[in-house]
XYZ file of N, CA and C in Angstrom:
510
model
N 51.194 29.504 51.395
C 50.125 30.023 52.561
C 50.168 29.204 53.792
N 49.390 30.371 54.917
C 50.508 29.772 56.186
C 48.602 28.773 57.200
N 49.051 27.715 57.350
C 48.205 26.979 58.009
C 47.629 28.111 58.664
N 48.847 29.032 59.718
C 47.314 29.989 60.690
C 47.447 31.675 60.951
N 46.744 31.128 59.874
C 45.784 32.039 59.500
C 45.662 33.559 60.143
N 45.567 34.451 60.309
C 44.944 35.344 60.558
C 43.514 35.276 61.206
N 42.415 35.284 61.201
C 40.853 34.730 61.031
C 41.294 33.670 62.130
N 42.909 32.045 61.423
C 42.095 31.077 62.801
C 43.204 31.543 63.537
N 43.814 32.479 64.049
C 44.634 32.390 65.227
C 43.253 33.543 66.068
N 42.713 34.536 65.150
C 41.505 35.125 66.371
C 40.810 34.171 66.705
N 40.212 33.082 65.678
C 39.667 32.291 66.393
C 39.684 31.204 67.373
N 40.815 30.883 67.530
C 41.631 29.977 68.675
C 41.893 31.483 69.927
N 42.334 31.827 69.586
C 42.259 33.052 71.254
C 41.130 33.276 71.727
N 40.242 34.196 70.326
C 38.301 33.971 70.610
C 37.981 32.181 71.991
N 38.278 30.717 71.270
C 37.659 30.414 72.034
C 38.448 30.057 73.352
N 39.800 29.977 73.872
C 40.948 30.249 75.196
C 40.362 31.734 75.695
N 39.883 32.585 75.124
C 39.163 33.038 76.370
C 38.004 33.284 76.615
N 37.208 31.824 75.895
C 35.458 32.431 76.277
C 35.734 30.862 77.050
N 36.785 30.303 76.605
C 36.943 28.758 77.999
C 37.574 29.206 79.067
N 38.615 30.354 79.585
C 38.958 30.990 80.493
C 37.788 31.929 81.325
N 37.050 33.003 81.018
C 36.035 33.252 81.175
C 34.736 32.400 81.763
N 34.854 31.452 81.657
C 33.466 30.042 81.462
C 34.239 29.518 82.987
N 35.488 29.228 83.261
C 36.104 28.620 84.519
C 37.003 29.283 84.872
N 36.746 30.352 84.854
C 36.610 31.827 86.253
C 35.533 32.051 86.845
N 34.850 31.907 85.475
C 33.158 33.197 86.517
C 32.683 30.896 87.717
N 32.763 29.776 87.628
C 32.819 29.153 88.019
C 33.713 28.908 88.805
N 34.430 29.552 89.115
C 35.499 29.649 90.550
C 34.781 30.264 91.198
N 34.690 31.688 91.196
C 33.932 32.649 91.389
C 32.945 32.372 92.845
N 31.769 31.253 90.864
C 30.714 30.645 92.342
C 30.385 29.537 92.985
N 31.725 28.994 92.723
C 32.114 28.000 93.386
C 32.521 27.666 95.017
N 33.628 28.717 94.567
C 35.014 29.004 95.287
C 34.780 30.294 95.989
N 35.042 31.332 94.975
C 34.763 32.735 96.455
C 33.704 33.571 97.113
N 32.285 32.556 96.091
C 31.344 32.607 96.662
C 30.414 31.631 97.792
N 31.575 30.824 97.139
C 30.743 29.336 98.363
C 29.777 29.369 98.160
N 29.023 29.081 96.694
C 27.942 29.042 96.989
C 27.338 27.219 96.861
N 26.305 27.037 97.353
C 26.052 25.256 97.281
C 24.468 24.678 95.815
N 24.531 23.670 96.059
C 23.430 23.509 95.076
C 21.967 24.078 95.547
N 21.677 25.258 94.501
C 20.325 25.912 95.745
C 20.318 26.909 95.852
N 21.801 27.513 95.932
C 22.063 28.597 97.027
C 21.673 29.416 95.156
N 21.056 31.026 95.949
C 20.680 31.763 95.014
C 20.802 33.258 95.345
N 21.275 34.181 94.656
C 21.419 35.609 94.312
C 21.311 36.472 93.382
N 20.629 37.342 94.622
C 20.041 37.997 93.005
C 20.516 39.433 93.323
N 20.630 39.761 91.617
C 21.820 40.629 91.199
C 20.800 42.423 90.601
N 19.710 41.835 90.072
C 19.172 42.387 89.243
C 17.339 42.069 88.830
N 16.791 43.246 89.310
C 15.561 42.806 89.429
C 14.772 41.610 88.079
N 16.345 41.254 87.000
C 16.144 40.488 86.082
C 16.733 39.056 86.102
N 17.797 39.305 86.645
C 19.062 38.488 87.347
C 19.366 38.141 88.376
N 19.371 36.805 89.041
C 19.761 36.080 89.691
C 21.244 35.433 89.191
N 22.121 34.959 90.835
C 23.175 34.087 90.108
C 22.129 32.366 91.024
N 22.276 31.927 90.387
C 21.305 30.534 90.851
C 22.287 29.391 90.493
N 22.693 27.990 91.587
C 23.074 27.376 90.867
C 22.197 26.215 91.319
N 22.476 25.718 89.393
C 22.244 24.130 89.795
C 23.215 23.251 89.323
N 22.842 22.240 88.966
C 23.947 21.125 87.977
C 23.467 19.881 87.330
N 24.087 20.370 85.515
C 23.049 19.833 85.402
C 24.321 18.457 84.741
N 23.827 17.417 84.871
C 23.799 16.147 84.911
C 23.973 15.468 82.425
N 23.175 16.025 82.690
C 23.117 16.585 80.884
C 24.031 17.045 79.749
N 22.937 16.901 78.558
C 23.157 17.769 77.758
C 22.314 19.055 77.622
N 22.409 19.358 76.673
C 21.304 20.943 76.513
C 20.089 20.955 76.790
N 19.746 21.473 77.631
C 18.312 21.098 78.660
C 18.359 19.938 79.169
N 19.349 19.604 79.689
C 19.247 18.585 81.099
C 18.561 17.279 79.943
N 18.668 16.831 79.032
C 18.543 16.491 77.705
C 19.636 15.032 78.098
N 19.240 13.097 78.046
C 20.313 12.357 78.147
C 20.920 12.602 79.418
N 20.590 12.802 80.507
C 21.167 12.745 81.716
C 22.050 11.774 82.138
N 22.949 12.059 82.409
C 24.429 10.384 83.277
C 23.538 10.068 84.062
N 23.352 8.555 84.491
C 22.870 8.780 86.070
C 23.711 7.658 85.768
N 24.668 7.363 85.550
C 25.470 6.286 86.183
C 27.196 6.845 85.902
N 28.071 6.345 86.400
C 29.092 6.334 85.623
C 29.900 6.305 84.550
N 29.293 5.128 84.062
C 29.687 4.953 82.547
C 28.915 6.066 81.907
N 27.483 6.280 81.527
C 26.771 7.547 81.035
C 27.730 9.048 81.309
N 28.176 9.363 82.355
C 28.849 10.598 83.161
C 30.074 10.114 81.352
N 30.641 9.430 81.465
C 32.033 9.083 80.786
C 31.471 9.032 79.594
N 30.847 8.158 78.403
C 30.107 8.555 77.566
C 29.568 10.097 76.850
N 29.199 10.754 77.500
C 29.100 11.760 77.909
C 31.019 13.122 77.630
N 30.914 12.797 78.427
C 32.580 13.322 78.702
C 33.617 12.876 76.818
N 33.403 11.311 76.479
C 33.783 11.261 75.329
C 33.656 11.577 73.715
N 32.100 11.113 74.315
C 31.046 11.929 73.163
C 31.156 13.370 72.409
N 31.140 14.215 73.665
C 31.610 15.592 73.623
C 32.796 16.066 73.441
N 33.724 15.739 73.692
C 35.124 16.028 72.914
C 35.889 15.483 71.983
N 34.852 14.382 71.620
C 34.767 14.154 69.864
C 34.007 15.248 68.948
N 33.069 15.745 69.496
C 32.388 17.041 69.226
C 33.038 18.169 69.369
N 34.149 17.795 71.087
C 34.823 19.591 70.098
C 36.217 19.445 69.457
N 36.788 18.269 69.278
C 37.525 17.852 67.872
C 36.711 18.428 66.731
N 36.226 18.354 66.439
C 35.025 18.169 64.913
C 34.963 19.345 64.752
N 34.915 20.609 65.759
C 34.254 21.864 65.866
C 35.652 22.811 65.424
N 36.598 21.735 66.290
C 38.276 22.247 65.836
C 38.741 22.433 64.643
N 38.684 21.042 63.898
C 38.921 20.888 62.374
C 38.147 21.406 62.159
N 36.591 21.218 61.909
C 36.387 22.579 60.930
C 36.664 23.879 61.355
N 36.843 24.230 62.236
C 37.247 25.512 62.729
C 38.962 25.812 61.512
N 40.015 25.020 61.765
C 41.118 25.285 62.028
C 40.795 24.263 60.238
N 39.727 24.417 59.244
C 40.394 24.621 58.015
C 38.957 25.487 57.658
N 38.541 26.766 57.896
C 37.876 27.507 57.502
C 38.571 28.640 57.909
N 38.058 29.752 56.146
C 38.484 30.109 56.469
C 38.108 32.035 56.594
N 37.133 33.130 56.144
C 36.003 32.683 56.578
C 35.953 33.637 58.596
N 35.971 34.694 58.313
C 35.878 34.431 60.151
C 34.968 34.973 60.531
N 33.723 34.897 59.489
C 32.391 35.102 60.948
C 31.807 33.173 61.241
N 32.857 32.718 60.174
C 32.542 30.759 59.828
C 33.294 30.536 61.075
N 34.746 31.496 61.072
C 35.678 30.591 62.671
C 35.405 31.360 63.954
N 34.450 32.599 63.798
C 33.727 33.284 65.071
C 33.065 32.675 65.700
N 31.734 31.859 64.916
C 30.974 30.711 65.316
C 31.304 29.522 65.929
N 32.730 29.369 65.222
C 32.892 27.386 65.656
C 33.934 27.683 66.825
N 34.604 29.161 66.351
C 34.973 29.218 67.928
C 35.174 28.839 69.705
N 33.836 30.064 68.797
C 32.457 30.002 70.051
C 32.088 28.775 70.946
N 31.481 28.184 70.099
C 31.577 26.593 69.968
C 31.929 26.177 70.828
N 33.255 25.586 69.823
C 34.812 25.327 71.389
C 34.573 25.900 72.651
N 35.324 26.778 72.300
C 35.582 27.576 73.851
C 34.496 27.151 74.641
N 33.226 27.557 73.851
C 32.230 26.956 75.317
C 31.723 25.751 75.352
N 31.731 24.962 74.422
C 31.950 23.191 74.740
C 33.267 22.344 75.401
N 34.627 23.508 75.385
C 35.793 23.019 76.103
C 35.493 23.078 78.022
N 34.688 24.389 77.846
C 34.983 24.636 79.415
C 33.687 23.776 80.317
N 32.327 23.399 79.526
C 31.889 22.267 79.871
C 32.195 20.546 80.268
N 32.890 20.726 78.748
C 33.318 19.448 79.039
C 34.630 19.391 80.243
N 35.476 20.519 80.701
C 35.684 19.944 82.192
C 35.257 19.627 83.494
N 33.860 20.814 83.544
C 32.900 20.474 84.205
C 33.135 19.177 84.176
N 31.966 18.385 83.725
C 31.686 16.562 83.169
C 33.131 15.692 83.506
N 34.248 16.800 83.440
C 35.497 15.345 83.628
C 35.566 15.522 85.654
N 35.639 16.940 85.753
C 35.659 16.936 86.823
C 34.737 16.409 88.128
N 34.526 17.095 87.471
C 33.157 16.716 88.769
C 31.819 15.732 88.283
N 31.304 15.940 86.838
C 31.092 14.845 86.713
C 28.900 15.262 86.531
N 29.146 16.759 86.294
C 28.261 17.550 86.103
C 29.130 19.024 85.534
N 27.969 19.789 84.779
C 28.174 21.423 84.209
C 27.488 22.337 85.640
N 28.324 22.835 86.047
C 27.632 23.627 87.037
C 27.302 25.072 86.010
N 25.655 25.262 86.325
C 24.919 26.560 85.485
C 24.746 27.498 86.794
N 24.386 27.890 86.336
C 24.393 29.727 87.726
C 23.296 31.132 86.960
N 23.764 31.295 86.333
C 22.576 32.417 85.145
C 21.463 32.672 85.275
N 20.746 32.994 85.518
C 19.343 32.607 86.155
C 18.877 33.962 85.504
N 17.799 34.483 84.270
C 17.668 35.726 83.736
C 15.921 34.808 84.129
N 14.674 36.130 84.735
C 13.967 36.448 84.495
C 12.745 37.496 84.630
N 12.310 37.822 85.030
C 11.325 38.658 84.498
C 9.573 38.173 85.521
N 9.721 38.326 86.704
C 8.876 38.242 87.856
C 8.277 37.005 88.218
N 9.145 36.791 87.616
C 9.346 34.922 88.382
C 9.189 34.319 87.377
N 8.894 34.384 86.162
C 9.120 34.289 85.182
C 10.195 33.818 84.343
N 10.572 33.062 84.360
C 12.413 32.686 83.842
C 11.794 31.457 82.240
N 12.001 32.668 81.060
C 12.148 31.652 80.451
C 12.634 31.068 79.599
N 13.892 30.958 79.842
C 15.827 30.423 79.265
C 15.520 29.281 81.530
N 16.352 28.761 80.758
C 16.814 27.155 81.572
C 17.559 27.476 82.722
N 18.569 27.467 84.146
C 19.260 28.384 83.602
C 20.573 27.523 82.985
N 21.364 28.753 82.897
C 22.710 28.382 81.811
C 24.411 28.970 82.856
N 24.863 28.665 81.585
C 26.757 29.368 82.089
C 27.121 30.303 81.113
N 28.238 30.731 80.747
C 28.990 31.254 79.931
C 29.675 30.337 78.663
N 29.668 29.162 79.324
C 30.046 28.198 78.319
C 28.642 27.636 77.080
N 27.300 27.770 78.177
C 26.270 27.665 76.655
C 25.838 28.434 76.371
N 25.574 29.381 76.521
C 25.162 31.153 75.949
C 26.768 31.197 74.460
N 28.437 30.844 74.954
C 28.641 30.816 74.090
C 28.547 29.847 73.201
N 28.459 28.745 72.903
C 27.783 27.480 72.300
C 26.253 27.514 71.280
N 25.761 28.213 72.463
C 24.540 28.771 71.464
C 24.740 30.225 70.574
N 25.365 31.052 70.580
C 25.566 31.816 70.457
C 26.492 32.037 68.992
N 27.056 30.662 68.883
C 28.156 30.252 68.094
C 26.907 28.981 66.862
N 26.263 28.960 66.936
C 25.679 27.993 66.203
C 24.000 29.001 65.325
N 24.200 29.820 66.819
C 23.076 30.630 65.451
C 23.879 31.332 64.690
N 25.246 31.723 64.998
C 25.905 32.297 64.095
C 26.737 31.498 62.453
N 26.229 30.180 63.096
C 26.754 29.356 62.262
C 25.024 28.779 60.930
N 24.467 29.222 61.760
C 23.582 29.000 61.199
C 22.785 30.102 60.201
N 22.665 31.564 60.868
C 22.475 32.243 59.924
C 23.591 32.797 59.006
N 24.723 32.276 59.348
C 26.012 32.546 57.865
C 25.737 31.100 56.824
N 25.177 30.962 56.756
C 24.796 28.929 55.652
C 23.325 29.400 55.187
N 22.149 30.384 55.579
C 21.487 30.038 55.518
C 21.550 31.333 54.786
N 21.820 32.700 55.431
C 22.272 33.937 54.979
C 23.298 34.921 54.180
N 24.254 34.104 53.611
C 25.227 34.512 53.936
C 26.263 33.749 52.868
N 26.088 34.531 51.453
C 27.750 33.578 50.527
C 28.655 34.858 50.067
N 29.416 33.562 51.103
C 30.910 34.656 50.775
C 31.105 33.943 49.031
N 32.034 35.348 49.485
C 32.072 34.992 47.719
C 33.267 34.537 47.450
N 33.662 33.188 45.989
C 33.792 32.685 45.354
C 34.834 33.837 44.367
N 36.600 33.569 44.923
C 37.254 34.315 44.980
C 37.314 33.765 42.682
N 37.415 33.020 41.922
C 37.362 31.939 40.795
C 36.310 32.563 40.117
N 34.436 33.132 40.275
C 33.534 33.044 40.074
C 33.730 34.425 39.533
N 33.556 34.577 37.459
C 33.643 35.221 37.165
C 32.473 36.349 36.308
N 31.598 35.379 37.233
C 30.154 35.480 36.002
C 29.328 36.867 36.510
N 29.956 37.901 37.518
C 29.595 39.343 37.831
C 30.830 40.166 37.095
N 31.904 40.030 36.949
C 32.542 40.729 36.139
C 31.829 40.822 35.261
N 30.744 39.843 33.809
C 30.681 40.683 32.286
C 29.302 41.352 32.344
């Protein structure tokens, strides 16, 4: 049995696509549109590009207020990404691999930002008549969130059949 199964290759490719898309869109925001902190471009009645910098982790918690804290966050998130990658490469079920690959691709995108700039560039602002039910986020954040939901849903609601289980054969 090969280590790099079809499902694992799909997971690695998906993680790479999410990472590349995240970095490309951030380049568009930063370089091509030359948006600066606080700049906003309304695209739809419910969606705007609104540049913010997140110096913390999820929802701005654990904000890095010093260089030491910044590098500790880089190290911690890199360690988490390594754990997720190892977990993904040990999984066999495509559903679990998809969820983990989304988490991995998103984590790598945000780690690169934090490493290069000291913050994560966020820009996606969903709103309804001035009410913003979500914090401003990016592709990496969305991928991580969706990946976590997939992993949780599969752990609570999906039971992969064990090929050695013969109890149903009787």
